[in-house]
Amino acid sequence: MNHTLARRPFLALGALSLAALAVAGLSLPGSAFAVVNSVKVGAILPLTGQTANFGQDTLNGLKLALEKDTSMPKVELVVEDTLGTPAGSATAVNKLISTDKVSVIIGEVASSNTIAASAPAQNAKIPLMTHASTNDSITKGKDFISRICFIDSFQGEVMAKFAKGELKAKTAVILVDSDSDYSRGLRDSFKAAFTKEGGKVVEEISYSQKDTDFKAQLMKVRKEKPDVVFLPGYYTQVGAILRQSAELKIKSKYLGTDGWSGEDLFKIAGPASAGHYVSNHFVADDKDPKVQAFAKEYQAKYGKVPSDMAALGYDAAYFIKNAVRTADSSDPTKIKDAINGTKNFQGITGTISLDANRNAIKSAVVTKTTTTGFVFHARVNP
């Protein structure tokens, strides 16, 4: 699936003042305006498949940012549907590079998909910046691969310390998606941190992304009666697990991660979605003025509350424009260098600085689930 947005009126050239750009959330380099007129940007997103909520929300955020910021460089955005699979992600990147001749790529969402996409991007020396893939290994040894989200070793530690500190949990069961690099990485980081804090992981139980019935795994959870269940998975399976857990009258609190954030979670889980704690990049009821301004704009445009993926997509658009402006070029290598050198970018999802491994150093939020969405609970700094 190919969506070329460059010819739409909202991408017409224009100029914004420094003050207006600052309000928009864009951190400018030393010079106000770049000479480069335009850049072709690819985006690889799961617009169909099990994580389609993530892809559509990201695309909404990207489009909102590009509609709002009409300053140079003009962005020609070419979007490819990854189908939510590693193979589809690699195919999408290869097309964007060989056929569309993009200078930089945004995406994917799921870590396994971004890992598959990163090899052809690195080989072709085209920068790929993921806005949402958190597995620690993604950027290692690949100087053209970067991210503007936090990493799993931080996210897992956040939830382990929250479990021990605020929930006073002594025991935990981990339910892990055996098909997912994302889930396995979070399992490892949570287990290490929870154990270090004095907690005990009494059982690790696996499931597959193809599973729809989780009662066999949940019977083991019920037998153990842990204080918390750490469930680092994606919303489709998580929703079913929460619903079936309630049917089995399991009383343990569930702890989740950013993979929970698809809106379909609440449709699938129903009343069982309430009362759990989830680490995330963003939540719309955060009182930060930048968050509130963005949430108001997004809701006016799309008629719904923005998710973390929408906010990350919005940040990604501004971040890439900032890098192109800093590079003053559409040359992929120069854009890569500008991305990798970014410090103190003021985004909707937090202040973003890339470290030596091209990972974002930024805060996380802990949210609490209701029957309809997520509400702010606490902010945790790295």
Short mmCIF file of C-alpha atoms in Angstrom, two decimals:
data_model
loop_
_atom_site.label_atom_id
_atom_site.label_comp_id
_atom_site.label_asym_id
_atom_site.label_seq_id
_atom_site.Cartn_x
_atom_site.Cartn_y
_atom_site.Cartn_z
CA MET A 1 0.00 0.00 0.00
CA ASN A 2 1.46 3.33 -1.07
CA HIS A 3 0.19 6.71 0.11
CA THR A 4 2.01 9.67 -1.46
CA LEU A 5 1.06 12.77 0.47
CA ALA A 6 3.41 15.30 -1.11
CA ARG A 7 0.92 16.75 -3.58
CA ARG A 8 -1.73 17.61 -1.02
CA PRO A 9 -2.20 21.31 -0.30
CA PHE A 10 -1.19 21.06 3.35
CA LEU A 11 2.41 20.39 2.31
CA ALA A 12 2.75 23.64 0.38
CA LEU A 13 5.87 25.62 1.12
CA GLY A 14 5.68 28.33 3.73
CA ALA A 15 7.65 29.92 6.52
CA LEU A 16 7.07 29.96 10.24
CA SER A 17 8.66 32.27 12.75
CA LEU A 18 11.02 30.84 15.36
CA ALA A 19 8.35 31.40 17.99
CA ALA A 20 5.74 29.53 15.99
CA LEU A 21 8.09 26.64 15.40
CA ALA A 22 8.85 26.44 19.11
CA VAL A 23 5.14 26.27 19.89
CA ALA A 24 4.83 23.50 17.30
CA GLY A 25 7.33 21.47 19.29
CA LEU A 26 10.25 21.79 16.89
CA SER A 27 13.78 22.31 18.20
CA LEU A 28 15.74 24.36 15.70
CA PRO A 29 19.50 24.29 15.13
CA GLY A 30 21.60 27.42 15.07
CA SER A 31 20.31 28.81 11.76
CA ALA A 32 16.59 29.49 11.43
CA PHE A 33 15.96 28.23 7.92
CA ALA A 34 17.66 25.67 5.73
CA VAL A 35 18.46 26.12 2.07
CA VAL A 36 17.31 22.61 1.15
CA ASN A 37 13.84 22.85 -0.38
CA SER A 38 12.45 19.34 -0.13
CA VAL A 39 13.11 15.81 1.05
CA LYS A 40 11.49 12.49 0.30
CA VAL A 41 10.67 10.61 3.52
CA GLY A 42 9.48 7.00 3.68
CA ALA A 43 7.34 5.52 6.44
CA ILE A 44 6.88 1.79 7.06
CA LEU A 45 3.79 1.15 9.16
CA PRO A 46 1.41 -1.74 9.95
CA LEU A 47 -1.73 -0.37 8.32
CA THR A 48 -3.23 -3.87 8.21
CA GLY A 49 -2.70 -6.92 10.41
CA GLN A 50 -2.76 -7.43 14.17
CA THR A 51 -1.14 -4.10 15.06
CA ALA A 52 -3.02 -1.91 12.56
CA ASN A 53 -4.12 0.43 15.39
CA PHE A 54 -0.47 1.34 15.88
CA GLY A 55 0.13 2.07 12.21
CA GLN A 56 -2.97 4.17 11.66
CA ASP A 57 -2.40 6.23 14.80
CA THR A 58 1.22 6.86 13.80
CA LEU A 59 0.13 7.95 10.33
CA ASN A 60 -2.45 10.31 11.85
CA GLY A 61 0.28 11.91 13.97
CA LEU A 62 2.65 12.24 11.02
CA LYS A 63 -0.03 13.86 8.85
CA LEU A 64 -1.10 16.27 11.59
CA ALA A 65 2.48 17.45 12.11
CA LEU A 66 3.13 17.91 8.38
CA GLU A 67 -0.15 19.74 7.93
CA LYS A 68 0.73 22.09 10.77
CA ASP A 69 4.39 22.74 9.92
CA THR A 70 4.54 24.14 6.38
CA SER A 71 8.09 25.46 6.73
CA MET A 72 10.92 24.20 4.56
CA PRO A 73 11.97 21.57 3.82
CA LYS A 74 8.83 20.41 2.07
CA VAL A 75 8.26 16.74 2.89
CA GLU A 76 7.11 14.23 0.31
CA LEU A 77 5.87 11.38 2.49
CA VAL A 78 5.65 7.91 0.95
CA VAL A 79 3.94 5.34 3.20
CA GLU A 80 4.23 1.57 2.82
CA ASP A 81 2.06 -0.97 4.62
CA THR A 82 4.25 -3.64 6.29
CA LEU A 83 1.24 -5.91 6.92
CA GLY A 84 2.53 -6.04 10.48
CA THR A 85 5.14 -8.71 9.65
CA PRO A 86 8.95 -8.88 9.49
CA ALA A 87 8.88 -9.99 5.83
CA GLY A 88 6.48 -7.19 4.94
CA SER A 89 8.70 -4.67 6.71
CA ALA A 90 11.82 -5.73 4.80
CA THR A 91 9.88 -5.62 1.52
CA ALA A 92 8.57 -2.14 2.32
CA VAL A 93 12.05 -0.80 3.04
CA ASN A 94 13.49 -2.29 -0.14
CA LYS A 95 10.75 -0.65 -2.21
CA LEU A 96 11.21 2.74 -0.58
CA ILE A 97 14.95 2.59 -1.24
CA SER A 98 15.06 1.09 -4.73
CA THR A 99 11.88 2.49 -6.30
CA ASP A 100 10.94 5.63 -4.37
CA LYS A 101 14.53 6.79 -3.69
CA VAL A 102 13.75 8.14 -0.22
CA SER A 103 16.43 9.91 1.82
CA VAL A 104 15.25 8.70 5.24
CA ILE A 105 12.71 6.23 6.64
CA ILE A 106 10.46 6.35 9.73
CA GLY A 107 9.26 3.08 11.32
CA GLU A 108 8.35 0.34 12.05
CA VAL A 109 6.42 -0.08 15.33
CA ALA A 110 6.99 -3.69 16.44
CA SER A 111 10.59 -4.52 17.30
CA SER A 112 10.73 -7.75 15.29
CA ASN A 113 9.58 -5.84 12.23
CA THR A 114 12.10 -3.05 12.71
CA ILE A 115 14.90 -5.57 13.16
CA ALA A 116 13.95 -7.11 9.80
CA ALA A 117 13.76 -3.68 8.17
CA SER A 118 17.03 -2.40 9.61
CA ALA A 119 19.35 -4.75 7.67
CA PRO A 120 18.43 -3.51 4.16
CA ALA A 121 18.41 0.10 5.36
CA GLN A 122 21.85 -0.23 6.90
CA ASN A 123 23.23 -2.01 3.82
CA ALA A 124 21.91 0.72 1.55
CA LYS A 125 23.12 3.47 3.91
CA ILE A 126 19.66 5.01 4.23
CA PRO A 127 18.84 6.23 7.74
CA LEU A 128 15.95 4.44 9.42
CA MET A 129 14.58 6.02 12.58
CA THR A 130 12.02 4.04 14.52
CA HIS A 131 9.62 6.06 16.60
CA ALA A 132 8.33 3.13 18.67
CA SER A 133 10.48 -0.04 18.60
CA THR A 134 12.02 -0.55 22.02
CA ASN A 135 14.06 -3.80 21.84
CA ASP A 136 17.61 -2.99 22.95
CA SER A 137 19.34 -4.77 20.05
CA ILE A 138 17.80 -2.73 17.21
CA THR A 139 20.49 -0.05 16.92
CA LYS A 140 23.53 -2.09 17.95
CA GLY A 141 26.29 -2.01 15.35
CA LYS A 142 24.13 -0.09 12.85
CA ASP A 143 25.05 3.56 12.54
CA PHE A 144 22.18 4.30 10.12
CA ILE A 145 19.56 3.00 12.59
CA SER A 146 18.24 5.16 15.43
CA ARG A 147 15.15 5.67 17.58
CA ILE A 148 13.27 8.41 19.43
CA CYS A 149 11.61 6.09 21.97
CA PHE A 150 13.05 4.68 25.18
CA ILE A 151 14.44 1.12 25.25
CA ASP A 152 13.19 -2.05 26.91
CA SER A 153 15.94 -2.29 29.51
CA PHE A 154 14.64 1.04 30.84
CA GLN A 155 10.94 0.16 30.44
CA GLY A 156 11.31 -3.23 32.13
CA GLU A 157 13.20 -1.67 35.03
CA VAL A 158 10.53 1.03 35.42
CA MET A 159 7.80 -1.58 35.87
CA ALA A 160 9.90 -3.80 38.15
CA LYS A 161 10.66 -0.91 40.49
CA PHE A 162 7.03 0.20 40.37
CA ALA A 163 5.90 -3.31 41.30
CA LYS A 164 8.25 -3.49 44.26
CA GLY A 165 8.05 0.12 45.38
CA GLU A 166 4.45 1.23 44.92
CA LEU A 167 2.58 -2.07 44.74
CA LYS A 168 4.77 -3.79 47.38
CA ALA A 169 4.81 -6.93 45.21
CA LYS A 170 6.94 -9.83 46.40
CA THR A 171 6.11 -12.38 43.72
CA ALA A 172 5.57 -12.17 39.98
CA VAL A 173 4.65 -14.40 37.06
CA ILE A 174 5.81 -13.37 33.59
CA LEU A 175 3.61 -14.14 30.57
CA VAL A 176 5.83 -13.83 27.49
CA ASP A 177 5.04 -13.85 23.77
CA SER A 178 7.52 -16.43 22.48
CA ASP A 179 7.25 -15.05 18.92
CA SER A 180 8.29 -11.51 19.83
CA ASP A 181 11.76 -10.00 20.27
CA TYR A 182 10.00 -7.16 22.06
CA SER A 183 8.31 -9.40 24.60
CA ARG A 184 11.37 -11.56 25.26
CA GLY A 185 13.58 -8.51 25.79
CA LEU A 186 11.15 -7.01 28.27
CA ARG A 187 10.89 -10.32 30.11
CA ASP A 188 14.65 -10.29 30.61
CA SER A 189 14.87 -6.69 31.80
CA PHE A 190 11.89 -6.96 34.17
CA LYS A 191 13.13 -10.24 35.65
CA ALA A 192 16.65 -8.88 36.27
CA ALA A 193 15.37 -5.68 37.90
CA PHE A 194 12.60 -7.31 39.96
CA THR A 195 15.02 -9.92 41.31
CA LYS A 196 17.59 -7.22 42.09
CA GLU A 197 14.92 -5.34 44.05
CA GLY A 198 14.27 -8.45 46.16
CA GLY A 199 11.26 -9.83 44.33
CA LYS A 200 10.82 -13.41 43.13
CA VAL A 201 9.70 -14.49 39.67
CA VAL A 202 7.87 -17.72 40.49
CA GLU A 203 7.01 -18.75 36.92
CA GLU A 204 7.65 -17.80 33.29
CA ILE A 205 4.86 -18.88 30.95
CA SER A 206 4.94 -18.63 27.16
CA TYR A 207 2.21 -18.06 24.60
CA SER A 208 2.20 -17.53 20.82
CA GLN A 209 0.86 -14.63 18.77
CA LYS A 210 -1.33 -17.16 16.98
CA ASP A 211 -3.02 -18.23 20.23
CA THR A 212 -6.58 -17.20 20.98
CA ASP A 213 -7.24 -19.40 24.01
CA PHE A 214 -4.93 -18.68 26.94
CA LYS A 215 -6.71 -20.65 29.65
CA ALA A 216 -3.97 -23.30 29.93
CA GLN A 217 -1.40 -20.60 30.69
CA LEU A 218 -3.77 -18.75 33.00
CA MET A 219 -4.54 -21.86 35.04
CA LYS A 220 -0.82 -21.88 35.95
CA VAL A 221 -1.08 -18.22 36.96
CA ARG A 222 -4.09 -18.96 39.16
CA LYS A 223 -2.23 -21.80 40.83
CA GLU A 224 0.76 -19.57 41.69
CA LYS A 225 -1.36 -16.62 42.97
CA PRO A 226 1.39 -14.04 42.30
CA ASP A 227 1.12 -10.47 43.51
CA VAL A 228 1.61 -9.24 39.94
CA VAL A 229 1.63 -10.67 36.43
CA PHE A 230 4.05 -8.97 34.03
CA LEU A 231 2.58 -9.14 30.53
CA PRO A 232 4.80 -7.48 27.88
CA GLY A 233 2.67 -8.14 24.81
CA TYR A 234 0.55 -6.52 22.10
CA TYR A 235 -2.99 -5.37 22.63
CA THR A 236 -4.74 -8.08 20.61
CA GLN A 237 -3.45 -10.94 22.77
CA VAL A 238 -3.38 -8.83 25.95
CA GLY A 239 -7.09 -8.02 25.64
CA ALA A 240 -7.99 -11.70 25.36
CA ILE A 241 -5.69 -12.63 28.26
CA LEU A 242 -7.23 -10.00 30.55
CA ARG A 243 -10.76 -11.11 29.67
CA GLN A 244 -10.01 -14.80 30.20
CA SER A 245 -8.12 -14.00 33.42
CA ALA A 246 -11.23 -12.30 34.80
CA GLU A 247 -13.33 -15.32 33.80
CA LEU A 248 -10.97 -17.50 35.87
CA LYS A 249 -11.27 -15.02 38.78
CA ILE A 250 -7.52 -14.35 38.95
CA LYS A 251 -6.96 -11.53 41.45
CA SER A 252 -3.36 -10.58 40.57
CA LYS A 253 -2.60 -7.10 39.20
CA TYR A 254 -1.34 -7.05 35.62
CA LEU A 255 1.63 -4.92 34.65
CA GLY A 256 1.94 -3.96 30.99
CA THR A 257 4.14 -2.10 28.56
CA ASP A 258 3.64 0.15 25.55
CA GLY A 259 2.43 -2.75 23.39
CA TRP A 260 -0.88 -2.55 25.28
CA SER A 261 -1.74 0.85 23.83
CA GLY A 262 -3.99 -0.08 20.87
CA GLU A 263 -7.56 1.14 21.34
CA ASP A 264 -8.90 -2.34 20.52
CA LEU A 265 -7.53 -3.56 23.87
CA PHE A 266 -10.57 -2.14 25.66
CA LYS A 267 -13.03 -3.56 23.13
CA ILE A 268 -11.51 -7.03 23.49
CA ALA A 269 -11.03 -7.04 27.28
CA GLY A 270 -14.21 -5.19 28.22
CA PRO A 271 -14.56 -4.57 31.99
CA ALA A 272 -11.47 -6.72 32.62
CA SER A 273 -9.28 -3.98 31.12
CA ALA A 274 -9.56 -1.78 34.24
CA GLY A 275 -7.23 -1.55 37.21
CA HIS A 276 -3.83 -2.46 35.74
CA TYR A 277 -0.61 -0.46 35.34
CA VAL A 278 1.23 0.15 32.07
CA SER A 279 4.47 1.90 31.12
CA ASN A 280 4.12 4.17 28.12
CA HIS A 281 5.58 7.06 26.11
CA PHE A 282 2.64 9.44 26.45
CA VAL A 283 -0.86 9.77 27.84
CA ALA A 284 -3.32 12.43 26.74
CA ASP A 285 -4.39 13.56 30.23
CA ASP A 286 -0.82 14.54 31.19
CA LYS A 287 -1.03 18.16 32.41
CA ASP A 288 2.04 19.24 30.45
CA PRO A 289 0.89 22.23 28.32
CA LYS A 290 2.50 20.78 25.17
CA VAL A 291 0.61 17.53 25.65
CA GLN A 292 -2.69 19.33 26.22
CA ALA A 293 -2.25 21.50 23.12
CA PHE A 294 -1.45 18.46 20.98
CA ALA A 295 -4.34 16.43 22.41
CA LYS A 296 -6.77 19.25 21.62
CA GLU A 297 -5.51 19.57 18.02
CA TYR A 298 -5.57 15.81 17.46
CA GLN A 299 -9.07 15.38 18.83
CA ALA A 300 -10.35 18.25 16.69
CA LYS A 301 -8.80 16.64 13.60
CA TYR A 302 -9.64 12.96 14.16
CA GLY A 303 -12.46 12.96 16.69
CA LYS A 304 -10.69 10.81 19.28
CA VAL A 305 -8.11 11.00 22.05
CA PRO A 306 -4.53 10.58 20.74
CA SER A 307 -2.60 7.46 21.66
CA ASP A 308 1.11 7.24 22.36
CA MET A 309 1.66 6.12 18.75
CA ALA A 310 -0.06 9.24 17.46
CA ALA A 311 2.18 11.39 19.65
CA LEU A 312 5.31 9.47 18.59
CA GLY A 313 4.35 9.85 14.94
CA TYR A 314 3.88 13.59 15.46
CA ASP A 315 7.29 13.85 17.13
CA ALA A 316 8.89 11.77 14.37
CA ALA A 317 7.77 14.18 11.67
CA TYR A 318 9.20 17.21 13.48
CA PHE A 319 12.35 15.30 14.46
CA ILE A 320 13.11 14.33 10.85
CA LYS A 321 12.42 17.85 9.56
CA ASN A 322 14.74 19.18 12.23
CA ALA A 323 17.48 16.73 11.17
CA VAL A 324 17.12 17.66 7.48
CA ARG A 325 17.23 21.34 8.41
CA THR A 326 20.34 20.75 10.51
CA ALA A 327 22.00 18.76 7.72
CA ASP A 328 20.90 21.40 5.20
CA SER A 329 20.76 18.54 2.73
CA SER A 330 18.68 15.65 1.43
CA ASP A 331 21.80 13.48 1.36
CA PRO A 332 21.09 10.35 3.47
CA THR A 333 24.51 10.29 5.13
CA LYS A 334 24.29 13.92 6.19
CA ILE A 335 20.76 13.36 7.51
CA LYS A 336 22.00 10.29 9.43
CA ASP A 337 24.72 12.39 11.07
CA ALA A 338 22.20 15.08 12.03
CA ILE A 339 19.80 12.52 13.51
CA ASN A 340 22.54 10.83 15.51
CA GLY A 341 23.79 14.14 16.89
CA THR A 342 20.42 15.45 18.09
CA LYS A 343 20.28 16.67 21.68
CA ASN A 344 17.49 18.22 23.74
CA PHE A 345 14.78 17.99 21.09
CA GLN A 346 11.56 19.20 22.71
CA GLY A 347 8.90 16.71 21.69
CA ILE A 348 5.35 15.97 22.76
CA THR A 349 6.58 12.68 24.26
CA GLY A 350 9.41 14.37 26.19
CA THR A 351 12.85 15.86 25.73
CA ILE A 352 14.83 13.63 23.38
CA SER A 353 18.62 13.28 23.26
CA LEU A 354 20.27 10.45 21.36
CA ASP A 355 23.14 8.66 23.09
CA ALA A 356 26.24 7.07 21.52
CA ASN A 357 24.17 4.01 20.55
CA ARG A 358 21.51 6.19 18.86
CA ASN A 359 18.94 5.42 21.55
CA ALA A 360 16.75 8.13 23.05
CA ILE A 361 17.38 9.20 26.61
CA LYS A 362 13.93 10.28 27.80
CA SER A 363 11.32 9.74 30.48
CA ALA A 364 8.46 7.24 30.62
CA VAL A 365 4.99 7.54 32.09
CA VAL A 366 3.23 4.93 34.18
CA THR A 367 -0.47 4.85 33.37
CA LYS A 368 -3.45 3.13 34.97
CA THR A 369 -6.10 1.44 32.85
CA THR A 370 -9.81 2.14 33.00
CA THR A 371 -12.51 0.39 30.96
CA THR A 372 -12.03 2.91 28.15
CA GLY A 373 -8.40 4.01 28.16
CA PHE A 374 -5.29 5.04 30.07
CA VAL A 375 -4.92 7.74 32.72
CA PHE A 376 -1.74 9.38 33.98
CA HIS A 377 -0.27 7.93 37.18
CA ALA A 378 3.41 8.94 37.38
CA ARG A 379 6.38 10.11 35.34
CA VAL A 380 9.69 8.24 35.62
CA ASN A 381 12.96 9.79 34.48
CA PRO A 382 15.94 7.76 33.21
#
